[in-house]
Coordinates of C-alpha atoms and ligand atoms in Angstrom, one line a residue:
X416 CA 37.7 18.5 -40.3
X417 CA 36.0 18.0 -37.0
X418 CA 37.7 17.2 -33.8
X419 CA 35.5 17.2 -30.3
X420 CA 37.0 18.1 -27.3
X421 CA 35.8 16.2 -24.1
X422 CA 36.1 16.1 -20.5
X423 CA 37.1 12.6 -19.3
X424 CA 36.4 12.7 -15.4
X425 CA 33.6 14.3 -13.3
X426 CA 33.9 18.2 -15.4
X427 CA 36.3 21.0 -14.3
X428 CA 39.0 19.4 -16.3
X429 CA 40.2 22.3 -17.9
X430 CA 38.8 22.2 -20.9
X431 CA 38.0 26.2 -21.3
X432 CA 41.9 26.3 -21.7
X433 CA 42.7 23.6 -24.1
X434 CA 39.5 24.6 -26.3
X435 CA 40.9 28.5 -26.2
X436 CA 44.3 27.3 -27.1
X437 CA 42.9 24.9 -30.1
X438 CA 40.8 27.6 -31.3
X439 CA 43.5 29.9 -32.6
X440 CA 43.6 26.9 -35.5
X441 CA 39.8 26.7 -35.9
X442 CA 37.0 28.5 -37.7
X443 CA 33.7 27.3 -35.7
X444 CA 34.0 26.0 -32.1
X445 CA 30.2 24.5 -31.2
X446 CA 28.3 23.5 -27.9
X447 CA 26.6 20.4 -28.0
X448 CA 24.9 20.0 -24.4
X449 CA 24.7 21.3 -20.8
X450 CA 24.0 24.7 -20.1
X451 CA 25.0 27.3 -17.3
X452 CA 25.9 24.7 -15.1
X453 CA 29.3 24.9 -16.9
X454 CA 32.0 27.0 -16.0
X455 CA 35.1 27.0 -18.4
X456 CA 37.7 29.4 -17.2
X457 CA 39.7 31.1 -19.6
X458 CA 43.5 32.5 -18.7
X459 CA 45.4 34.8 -21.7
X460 CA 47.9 37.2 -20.5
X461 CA 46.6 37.5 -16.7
X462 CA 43.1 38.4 -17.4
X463 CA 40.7 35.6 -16.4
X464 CA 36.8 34.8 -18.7
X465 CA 34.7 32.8 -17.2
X466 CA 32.2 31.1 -19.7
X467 CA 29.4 29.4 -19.3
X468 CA 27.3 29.3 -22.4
X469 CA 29.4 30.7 -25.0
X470 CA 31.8 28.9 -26.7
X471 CA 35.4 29.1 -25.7
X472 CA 36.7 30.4 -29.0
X473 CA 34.9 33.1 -28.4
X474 CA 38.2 35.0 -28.0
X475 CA 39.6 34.3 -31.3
X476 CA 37.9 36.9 -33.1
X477 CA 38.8 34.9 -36.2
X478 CA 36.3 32.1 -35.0
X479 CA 32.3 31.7 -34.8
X480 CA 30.8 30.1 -32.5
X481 CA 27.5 27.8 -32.6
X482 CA 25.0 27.0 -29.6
X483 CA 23.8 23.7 -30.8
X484 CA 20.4 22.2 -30.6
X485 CA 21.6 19.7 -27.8
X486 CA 22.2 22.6 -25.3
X487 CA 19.7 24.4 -22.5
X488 CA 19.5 28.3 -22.9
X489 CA 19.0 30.3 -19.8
X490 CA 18.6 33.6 -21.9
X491 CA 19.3 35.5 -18.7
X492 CA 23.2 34.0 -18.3
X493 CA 23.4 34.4 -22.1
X494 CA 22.5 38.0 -22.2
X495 CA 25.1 38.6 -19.2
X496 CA 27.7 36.8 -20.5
X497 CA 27.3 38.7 -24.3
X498 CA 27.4 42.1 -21.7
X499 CA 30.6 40.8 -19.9
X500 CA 32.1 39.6 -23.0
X501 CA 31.3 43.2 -24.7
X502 CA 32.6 44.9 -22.2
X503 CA 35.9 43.2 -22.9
X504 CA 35.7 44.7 -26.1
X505 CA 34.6 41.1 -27.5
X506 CA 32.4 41.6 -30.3
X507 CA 29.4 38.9 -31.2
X508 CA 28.7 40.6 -34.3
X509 CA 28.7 37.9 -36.8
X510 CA 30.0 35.3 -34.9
X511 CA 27.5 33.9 -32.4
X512 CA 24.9 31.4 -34.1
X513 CA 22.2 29.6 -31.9
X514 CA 20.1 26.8 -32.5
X515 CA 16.5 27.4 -33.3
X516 CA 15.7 24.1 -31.6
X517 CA 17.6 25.0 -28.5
X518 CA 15.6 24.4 -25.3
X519 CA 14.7 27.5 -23.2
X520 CA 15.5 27.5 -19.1
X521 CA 12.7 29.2 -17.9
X522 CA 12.7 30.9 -14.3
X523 CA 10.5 27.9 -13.2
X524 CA 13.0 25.5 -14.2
X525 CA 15.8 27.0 -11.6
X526 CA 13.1 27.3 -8.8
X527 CA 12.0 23.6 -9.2
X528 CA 15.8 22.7 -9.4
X529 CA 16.8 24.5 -6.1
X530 CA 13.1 23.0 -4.6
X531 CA 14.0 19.2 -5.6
X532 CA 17.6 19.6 -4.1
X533 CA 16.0 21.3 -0.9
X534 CA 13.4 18.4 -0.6
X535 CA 15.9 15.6 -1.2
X536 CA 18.0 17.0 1.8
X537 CA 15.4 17.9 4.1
X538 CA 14.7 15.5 7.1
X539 CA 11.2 15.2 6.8
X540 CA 9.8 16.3 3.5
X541 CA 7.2 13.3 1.9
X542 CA 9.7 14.2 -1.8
X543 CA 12.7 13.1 0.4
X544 CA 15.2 10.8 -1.7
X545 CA 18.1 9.1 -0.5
X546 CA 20.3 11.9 -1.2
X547 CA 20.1 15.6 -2.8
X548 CA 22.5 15.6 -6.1
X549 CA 24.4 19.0 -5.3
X550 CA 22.9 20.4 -8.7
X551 CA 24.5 24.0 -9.9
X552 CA 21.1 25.7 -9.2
X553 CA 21.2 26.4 -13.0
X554 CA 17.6 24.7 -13.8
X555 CA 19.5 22.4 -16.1
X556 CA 17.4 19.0 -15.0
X557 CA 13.5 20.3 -15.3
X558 CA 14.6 21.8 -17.8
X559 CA 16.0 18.7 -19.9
X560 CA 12.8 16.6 -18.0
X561 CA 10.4 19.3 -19.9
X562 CA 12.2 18.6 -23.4
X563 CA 11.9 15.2 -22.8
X564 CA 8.5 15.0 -22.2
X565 CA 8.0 17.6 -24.9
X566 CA 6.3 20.3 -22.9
X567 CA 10.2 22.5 -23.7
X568 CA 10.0 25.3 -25.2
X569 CA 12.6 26.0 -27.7
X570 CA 14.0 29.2 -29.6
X571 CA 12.3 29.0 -32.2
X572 CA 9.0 29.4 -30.0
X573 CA 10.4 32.9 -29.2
X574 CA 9.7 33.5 -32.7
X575 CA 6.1 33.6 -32.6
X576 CA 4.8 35.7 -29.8
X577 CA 1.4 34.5 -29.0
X578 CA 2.2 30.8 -28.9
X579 CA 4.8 31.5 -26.8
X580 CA 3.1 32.8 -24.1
X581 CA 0.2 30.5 -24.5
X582 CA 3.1 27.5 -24.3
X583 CA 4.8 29.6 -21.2
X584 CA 1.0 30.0 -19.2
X585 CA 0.1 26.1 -19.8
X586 CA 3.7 25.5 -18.3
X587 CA 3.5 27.9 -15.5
X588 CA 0.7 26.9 -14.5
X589 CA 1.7 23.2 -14.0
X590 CA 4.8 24.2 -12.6
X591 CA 2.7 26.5 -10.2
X592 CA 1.4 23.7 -8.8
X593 CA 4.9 21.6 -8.3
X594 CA 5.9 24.5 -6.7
X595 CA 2.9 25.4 -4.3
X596 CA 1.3 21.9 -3.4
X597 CA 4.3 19.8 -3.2
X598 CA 7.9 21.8 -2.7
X599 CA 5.4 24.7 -0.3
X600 CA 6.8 27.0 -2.7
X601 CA 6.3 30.6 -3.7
X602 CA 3.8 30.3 -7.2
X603 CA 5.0 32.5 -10.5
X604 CA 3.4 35.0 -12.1
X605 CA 3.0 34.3 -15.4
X606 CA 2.3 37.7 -17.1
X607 CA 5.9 39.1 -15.6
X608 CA 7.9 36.5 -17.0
X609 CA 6.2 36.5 -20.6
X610 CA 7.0 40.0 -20.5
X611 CA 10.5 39.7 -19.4
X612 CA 11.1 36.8 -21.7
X613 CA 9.2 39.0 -25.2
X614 CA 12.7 41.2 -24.4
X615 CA 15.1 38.5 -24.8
X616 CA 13.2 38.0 -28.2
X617 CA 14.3 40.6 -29.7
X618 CA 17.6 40.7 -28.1
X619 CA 18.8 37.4 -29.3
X620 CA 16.8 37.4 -32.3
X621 CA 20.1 38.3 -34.5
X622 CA 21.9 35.0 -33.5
X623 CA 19.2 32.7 -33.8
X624 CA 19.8 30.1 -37.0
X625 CA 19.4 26.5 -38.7
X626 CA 22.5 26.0 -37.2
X627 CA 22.7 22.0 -38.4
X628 CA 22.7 23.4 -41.7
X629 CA 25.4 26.1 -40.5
X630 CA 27.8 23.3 -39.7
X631 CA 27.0 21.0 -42.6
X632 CA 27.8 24.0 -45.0
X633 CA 30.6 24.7 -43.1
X634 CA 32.0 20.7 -43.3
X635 CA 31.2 20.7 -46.9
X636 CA 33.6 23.9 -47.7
X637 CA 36.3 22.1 -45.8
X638 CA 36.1 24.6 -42.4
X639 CA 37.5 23.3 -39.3
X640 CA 35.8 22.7 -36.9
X641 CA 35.9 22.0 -32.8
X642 CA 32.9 20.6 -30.8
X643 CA 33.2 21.6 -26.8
X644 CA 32.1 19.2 -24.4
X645 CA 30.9 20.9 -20.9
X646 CA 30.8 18.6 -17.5
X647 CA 32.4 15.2 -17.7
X648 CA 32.3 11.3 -18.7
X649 CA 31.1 10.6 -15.3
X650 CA 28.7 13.1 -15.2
X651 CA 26.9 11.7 -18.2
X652 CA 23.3 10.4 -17.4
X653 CA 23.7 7.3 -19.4
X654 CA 27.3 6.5 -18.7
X655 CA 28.4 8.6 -15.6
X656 CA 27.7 7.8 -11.8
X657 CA 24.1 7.9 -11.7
X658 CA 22.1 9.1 -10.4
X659 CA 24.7 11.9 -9.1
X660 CA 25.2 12.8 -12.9
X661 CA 24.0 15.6 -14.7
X662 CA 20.8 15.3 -17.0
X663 CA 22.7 15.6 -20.6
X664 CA 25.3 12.9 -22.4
X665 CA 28.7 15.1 -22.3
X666 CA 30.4 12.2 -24.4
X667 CA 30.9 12.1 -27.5
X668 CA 27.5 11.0 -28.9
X669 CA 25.9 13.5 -27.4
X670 CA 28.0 15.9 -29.5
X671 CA 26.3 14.1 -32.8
X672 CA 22.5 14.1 -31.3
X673 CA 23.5 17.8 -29.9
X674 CA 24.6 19.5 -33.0
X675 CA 23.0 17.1 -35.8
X676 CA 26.4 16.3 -37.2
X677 CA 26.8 12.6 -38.2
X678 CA 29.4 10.7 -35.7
X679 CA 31.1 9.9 -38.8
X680 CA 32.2 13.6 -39.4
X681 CA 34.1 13.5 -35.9
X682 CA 37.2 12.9 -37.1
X683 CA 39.8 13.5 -34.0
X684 CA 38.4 13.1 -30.1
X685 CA 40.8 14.8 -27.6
X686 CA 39.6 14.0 -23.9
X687 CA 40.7 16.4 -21.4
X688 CA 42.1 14.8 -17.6
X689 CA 43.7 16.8 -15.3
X690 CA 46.8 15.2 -13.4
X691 CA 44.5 14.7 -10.6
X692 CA 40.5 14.1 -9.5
X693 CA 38.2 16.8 -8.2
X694 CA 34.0 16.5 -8.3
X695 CA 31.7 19.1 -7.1
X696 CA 28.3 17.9 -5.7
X697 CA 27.7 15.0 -4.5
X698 CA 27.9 10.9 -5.7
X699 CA 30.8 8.0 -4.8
X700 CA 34.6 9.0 -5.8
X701 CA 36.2 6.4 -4.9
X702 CA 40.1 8.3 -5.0
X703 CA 38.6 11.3 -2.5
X704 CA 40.9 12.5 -0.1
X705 CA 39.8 13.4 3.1
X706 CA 43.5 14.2 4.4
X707 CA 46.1 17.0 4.1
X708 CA 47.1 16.0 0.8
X709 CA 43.3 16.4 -0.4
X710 CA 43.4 20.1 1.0
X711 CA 46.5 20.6 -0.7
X712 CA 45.3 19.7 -3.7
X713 CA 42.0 22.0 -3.6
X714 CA 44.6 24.7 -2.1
X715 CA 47.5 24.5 -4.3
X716 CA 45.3 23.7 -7.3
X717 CA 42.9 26.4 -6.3
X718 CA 39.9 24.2 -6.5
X719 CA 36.5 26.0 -6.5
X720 CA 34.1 25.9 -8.5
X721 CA 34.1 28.5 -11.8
X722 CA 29.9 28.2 -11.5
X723 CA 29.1 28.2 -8.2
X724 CA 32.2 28.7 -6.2
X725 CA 31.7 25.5 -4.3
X726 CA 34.6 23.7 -3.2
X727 CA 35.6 20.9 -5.2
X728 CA 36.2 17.4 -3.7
X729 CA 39.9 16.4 -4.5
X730 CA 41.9 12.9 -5.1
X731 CA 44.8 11.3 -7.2
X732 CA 44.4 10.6 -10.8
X733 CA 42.1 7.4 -10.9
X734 CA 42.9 5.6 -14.3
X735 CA 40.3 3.0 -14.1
X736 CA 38.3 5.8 -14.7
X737 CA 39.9 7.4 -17.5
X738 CA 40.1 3.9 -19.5
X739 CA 36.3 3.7 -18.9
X740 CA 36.0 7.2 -20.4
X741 CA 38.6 6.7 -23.1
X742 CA 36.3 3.5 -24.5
X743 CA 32.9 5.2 -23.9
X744 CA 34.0 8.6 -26.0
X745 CA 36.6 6.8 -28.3
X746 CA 38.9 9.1 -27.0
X747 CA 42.0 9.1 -29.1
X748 CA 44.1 11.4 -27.6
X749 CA 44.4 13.1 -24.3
X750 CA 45.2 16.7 -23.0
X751 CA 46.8 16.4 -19.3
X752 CA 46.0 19.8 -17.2
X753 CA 47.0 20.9 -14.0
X754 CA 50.2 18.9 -13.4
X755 CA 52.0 21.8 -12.3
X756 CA 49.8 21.4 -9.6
X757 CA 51.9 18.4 -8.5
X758 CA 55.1 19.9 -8.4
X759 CA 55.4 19.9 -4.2
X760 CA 54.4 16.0 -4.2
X761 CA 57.0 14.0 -2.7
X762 CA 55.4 10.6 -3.9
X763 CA 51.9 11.2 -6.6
X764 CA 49.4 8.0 -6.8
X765 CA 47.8 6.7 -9.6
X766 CA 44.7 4.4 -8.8
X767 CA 44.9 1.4 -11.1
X768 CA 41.3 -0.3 -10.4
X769 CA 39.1 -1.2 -7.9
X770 CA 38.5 -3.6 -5.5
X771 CA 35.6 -4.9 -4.2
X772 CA 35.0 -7.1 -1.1
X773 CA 39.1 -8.7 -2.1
X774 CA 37.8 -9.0 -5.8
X775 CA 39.5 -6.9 -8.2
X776 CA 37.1 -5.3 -10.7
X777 CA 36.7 -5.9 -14.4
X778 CA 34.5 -2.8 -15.4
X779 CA 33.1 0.3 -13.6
X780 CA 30.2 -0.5 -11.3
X781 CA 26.9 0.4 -12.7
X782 CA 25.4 0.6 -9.5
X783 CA 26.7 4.1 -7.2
X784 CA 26.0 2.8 -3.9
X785 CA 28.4 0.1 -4.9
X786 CA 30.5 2.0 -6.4
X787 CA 30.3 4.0 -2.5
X788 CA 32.6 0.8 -1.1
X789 CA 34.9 0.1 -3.3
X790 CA 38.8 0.5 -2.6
X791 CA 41.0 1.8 -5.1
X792 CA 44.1 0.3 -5.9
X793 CA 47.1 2.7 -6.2
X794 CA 50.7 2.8 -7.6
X795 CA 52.9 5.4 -6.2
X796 CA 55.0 6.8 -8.6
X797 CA 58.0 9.4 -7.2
X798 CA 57.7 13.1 -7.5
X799 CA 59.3 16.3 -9.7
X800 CA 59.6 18.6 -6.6
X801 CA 60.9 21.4 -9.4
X802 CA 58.2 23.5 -11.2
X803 CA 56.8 23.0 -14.2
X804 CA 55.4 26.2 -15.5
X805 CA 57.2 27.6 -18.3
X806 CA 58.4 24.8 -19.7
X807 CA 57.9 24.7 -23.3
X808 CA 58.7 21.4 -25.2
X809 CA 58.2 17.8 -23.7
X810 CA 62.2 16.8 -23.7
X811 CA 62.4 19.2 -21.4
X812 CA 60.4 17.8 -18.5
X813 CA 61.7 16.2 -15.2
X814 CA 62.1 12.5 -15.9
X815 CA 59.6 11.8 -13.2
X816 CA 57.3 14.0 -14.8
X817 CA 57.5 12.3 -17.8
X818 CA 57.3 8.9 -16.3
X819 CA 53.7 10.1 -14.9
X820 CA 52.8 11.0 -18.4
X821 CA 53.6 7.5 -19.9
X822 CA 52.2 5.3 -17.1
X823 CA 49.1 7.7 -17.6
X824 CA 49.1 6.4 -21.7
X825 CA 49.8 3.1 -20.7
X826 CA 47.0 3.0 -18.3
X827 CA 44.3 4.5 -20.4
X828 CA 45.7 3.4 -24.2
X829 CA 45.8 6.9 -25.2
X830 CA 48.2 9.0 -26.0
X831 CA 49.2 12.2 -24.5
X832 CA 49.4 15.2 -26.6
X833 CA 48.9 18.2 -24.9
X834 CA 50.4 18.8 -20.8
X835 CA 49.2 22.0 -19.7
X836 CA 52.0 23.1 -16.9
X837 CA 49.6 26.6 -15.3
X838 CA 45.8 28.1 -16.3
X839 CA 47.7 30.6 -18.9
X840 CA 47.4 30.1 -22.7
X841 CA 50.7 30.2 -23.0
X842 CA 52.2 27.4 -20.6
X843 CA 50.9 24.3 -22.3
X844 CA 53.5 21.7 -24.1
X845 CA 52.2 20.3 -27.0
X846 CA 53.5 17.3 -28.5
X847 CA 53.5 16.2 -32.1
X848 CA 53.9 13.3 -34.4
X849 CA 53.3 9.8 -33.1
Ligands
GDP622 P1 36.5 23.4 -17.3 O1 35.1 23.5 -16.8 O2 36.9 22.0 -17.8 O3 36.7 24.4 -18.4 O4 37.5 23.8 -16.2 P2 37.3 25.0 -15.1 O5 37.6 26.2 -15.8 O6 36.0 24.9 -14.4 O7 38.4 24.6 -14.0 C1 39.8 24.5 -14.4 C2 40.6 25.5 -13.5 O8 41.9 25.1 -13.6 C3 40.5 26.9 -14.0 O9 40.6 27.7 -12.9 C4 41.7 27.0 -14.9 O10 42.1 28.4 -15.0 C5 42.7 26.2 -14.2 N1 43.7 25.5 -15.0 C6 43.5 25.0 -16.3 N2 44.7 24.4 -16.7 C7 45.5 24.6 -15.7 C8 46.9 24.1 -15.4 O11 47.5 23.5 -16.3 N3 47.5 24.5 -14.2 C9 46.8 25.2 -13.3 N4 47.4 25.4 -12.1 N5 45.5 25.6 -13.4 C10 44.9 25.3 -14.6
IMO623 P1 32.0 22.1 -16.5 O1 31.6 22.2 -17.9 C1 31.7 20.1 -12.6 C2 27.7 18.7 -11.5 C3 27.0 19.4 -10.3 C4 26.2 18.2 -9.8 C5 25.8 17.5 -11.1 C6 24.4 17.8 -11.5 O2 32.5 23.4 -15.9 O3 33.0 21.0 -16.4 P2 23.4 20.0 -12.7 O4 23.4 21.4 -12.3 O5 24.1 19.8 -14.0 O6 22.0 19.3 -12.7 O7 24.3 19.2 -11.6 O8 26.8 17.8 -12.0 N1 28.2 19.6 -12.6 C7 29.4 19.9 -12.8 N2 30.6 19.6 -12.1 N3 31.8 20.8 -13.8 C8 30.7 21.1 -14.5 O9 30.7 21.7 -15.7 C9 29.4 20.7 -14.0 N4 28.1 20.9 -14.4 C10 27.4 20.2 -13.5 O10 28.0 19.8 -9.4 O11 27.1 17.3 -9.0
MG624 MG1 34.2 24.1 -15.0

């Protein structure tokens, strides 16, 4: 049984929580795509994890946990994070598994990154676009740019030490001359960072696996199994608000292309929306509030980034979004996070659709500088005023609450299953049958 577990809006929806919580009935919990840029924050018992490449089942010690072909590896984050997690008492022994074909982020990759944003904001510079993208830092873009024009190198290039280095000088010499002829940039020495890199070699060297053929083995003896989406539908490159998207497809295909599992074997696709809409970065969101109620939101809501510590751009819930992303991932049910966060509201808005120059719109606007102008369309629905942490079965919700719930399935056509009510484990309501 395979169920994938996917962030409907622009990332930060809280999926670290609802993955932890589904991974106490799971054996495997994979990453299909993304890399450091992600930040899923983990709540049991008071003491907060902050993830960025390991799976969020990590803390199961039942479960292992697969870094799929599809994702970006800065070995540098990934050595911290084993440390961190360590520390913790948090064992990997056994239970970490990493593709072979995994991508590396080299240290030219985050420099080119953090060079292309500078550029594109720059008033002068001859690279200067329309508008910088508000990228994590992270290297994730030149690094997915190398893999597509297959100059990447992977894990398994770790493997075998002189073409590795011979790969790394051909690349850091090219990206030498990004660097110094058109970003002005600092160049990289070469023999420093084959050195550095020969010592994750041996370091990760115990995790790295066929891990397609981990997960097909696994399938066949019946194992179950949970996929983890990082960022967002509207992050995706193909299908998100481009080009203010991130360079990876966070839907649910990418989860087939990013672990080599068939999209037939997914059997169960949970998206993840919290009650609300936050972005970091930049791009068009059309629900942004640049009021008091915004800065409530990011207050109460305590809405900064788990990556960067940037603060996040709040709005209401916009459901014309959230149908888009329930037809692009075939999202079949939905976990609703953060609605605790709501509790003060005297009135809570849902945006319906979007209008455009009187004209209401039939689909999402392919185009971002359109989608820049157009206005949402709300419905106010009334508020709880009464909070909703602690409470444990669905029944027992505020009637408004639960009105917000069911205008939120009728909206999207999906149902609700899971309501997480605080960022603990333990205050979540989950609903079952039909
Ligand atoms: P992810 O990237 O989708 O895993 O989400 P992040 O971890 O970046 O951001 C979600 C934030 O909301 C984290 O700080 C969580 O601890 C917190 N959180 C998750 N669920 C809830 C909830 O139901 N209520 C509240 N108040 N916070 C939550
Ligand atoms: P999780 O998994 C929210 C955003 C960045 C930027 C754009 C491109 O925690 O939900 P990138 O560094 O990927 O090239 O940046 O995507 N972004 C995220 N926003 N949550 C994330 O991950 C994000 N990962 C990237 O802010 O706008
Ligand atoms: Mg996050």
């Amino acid at each position: 049984m395979v169920s994938l577990i996917v962030g409907a809006q622009w990332g930060d929806e809280g999926k670290g929580k609802i993955v932890d919580l589904l991974s106490r009935d799971a054996d495997i919990v994979a990453r299909y795509q993304g890399g450091a840029n992600a930040g899923h924050t983990l709540v049991i018992d008071g003491t907060k994890y902050v993830l960025h490449l390991i799976p969020s089942g990590i803390l199961h010690s039942h479960v292992q946990c697969v870094i799929g072909n599809g994702v970006v590896i800065d070995p540098v984050a990934l050595m911290e994070e084993i440390s961190m997690l360590e520390q913790h008492g948090i064992s990997m022994h056994g239970r970490l598994f990493i593709s072979h074909r995994a991508h590396l982020i080299m240290p030219y990759h985050k420099l080119l990154d953090a060079a292309r944003e500078k550029a594109a904001s720059a008033k002068d510079a001859p690279t200067k676009r329309k508008h910088a993208i508000g990228t994590t830092g992270r290297g994730i873009g030149p690094a997915y740019i190398d893999k597509v024009s297959r100059t990447g190198i992977r894990i398994v290039d770790l493997l075998d030490r002189s073409r590795f280095i011979e790969k790394l000088r051909t690349n850091i010499r090219e990206a030498n001359m990004l660097l110094s002829q058109v970003y002005d940039g600092e160049e990289l020495d070469a023999d420093a960072i084959a050195d550095e890199y020969c010592q994750f070699d041996t370091r990760i060297d115990p995790y790295i696996t066929d891990t397609t053929l981990f997960l097909h083995e696994a399938r066949r003896a019946g194992k179950r199994i949970l996929l983890e989406g990082a960022q967002g539908a509207m992050l995706d490159v193909d299908h998100g608000t481009y080009p203010f998207v991130t360079s990876s497809n966070p839907t649910s295909g990418g989860a087939s292309t990013g672990l080599g599992l068939p999209p037939t074997a997914i059997s169960c696709i949970l998206g993840v929306v919290k009650a609300y809409s936050t972005r970091v970065g930049n791009g068009p969101f059309p629900t942004e509030l640049h009021d008091s109620i915004g800065e409530q939101l990011r207050s109460i809501g305590y809405e900064f980034g788990a990556t960067t510590g940037r603060p996040r751009r709040c709005g209401w819930l916009d459901a014309f979004a959230l149908r888009y992303s329930v037809i692009v991932n075939g999202i079949t049910e939905l976990a609703v996070t953060k609605i605790d966060v709501l509790d003060s509201f005297d009135e809570i808005k849902i945006c319906t659709g979007y209008r455009l120059n009187g004209k209401l719109q039939r689909t999402m606007p392919a185009d971002a500088e359109v989608l820049e102008r157009v206005e949402p369309v709300y419905e106010v629905l009334r508020g709880w005023k009464t909070p909703l942490a602690g409470i444990r079965r669905y029944e027992d919700l505020p009637q408004e609450a639960q009105i917000f719930i069911a205008r939120i399935e009728e909206l999207s056509e999906a149902r609700v299953r899971i309501i997480s009510t605080s960022p603990d484990r333990a205050d979540t309501i989950v609903r079952d049958g039909q």
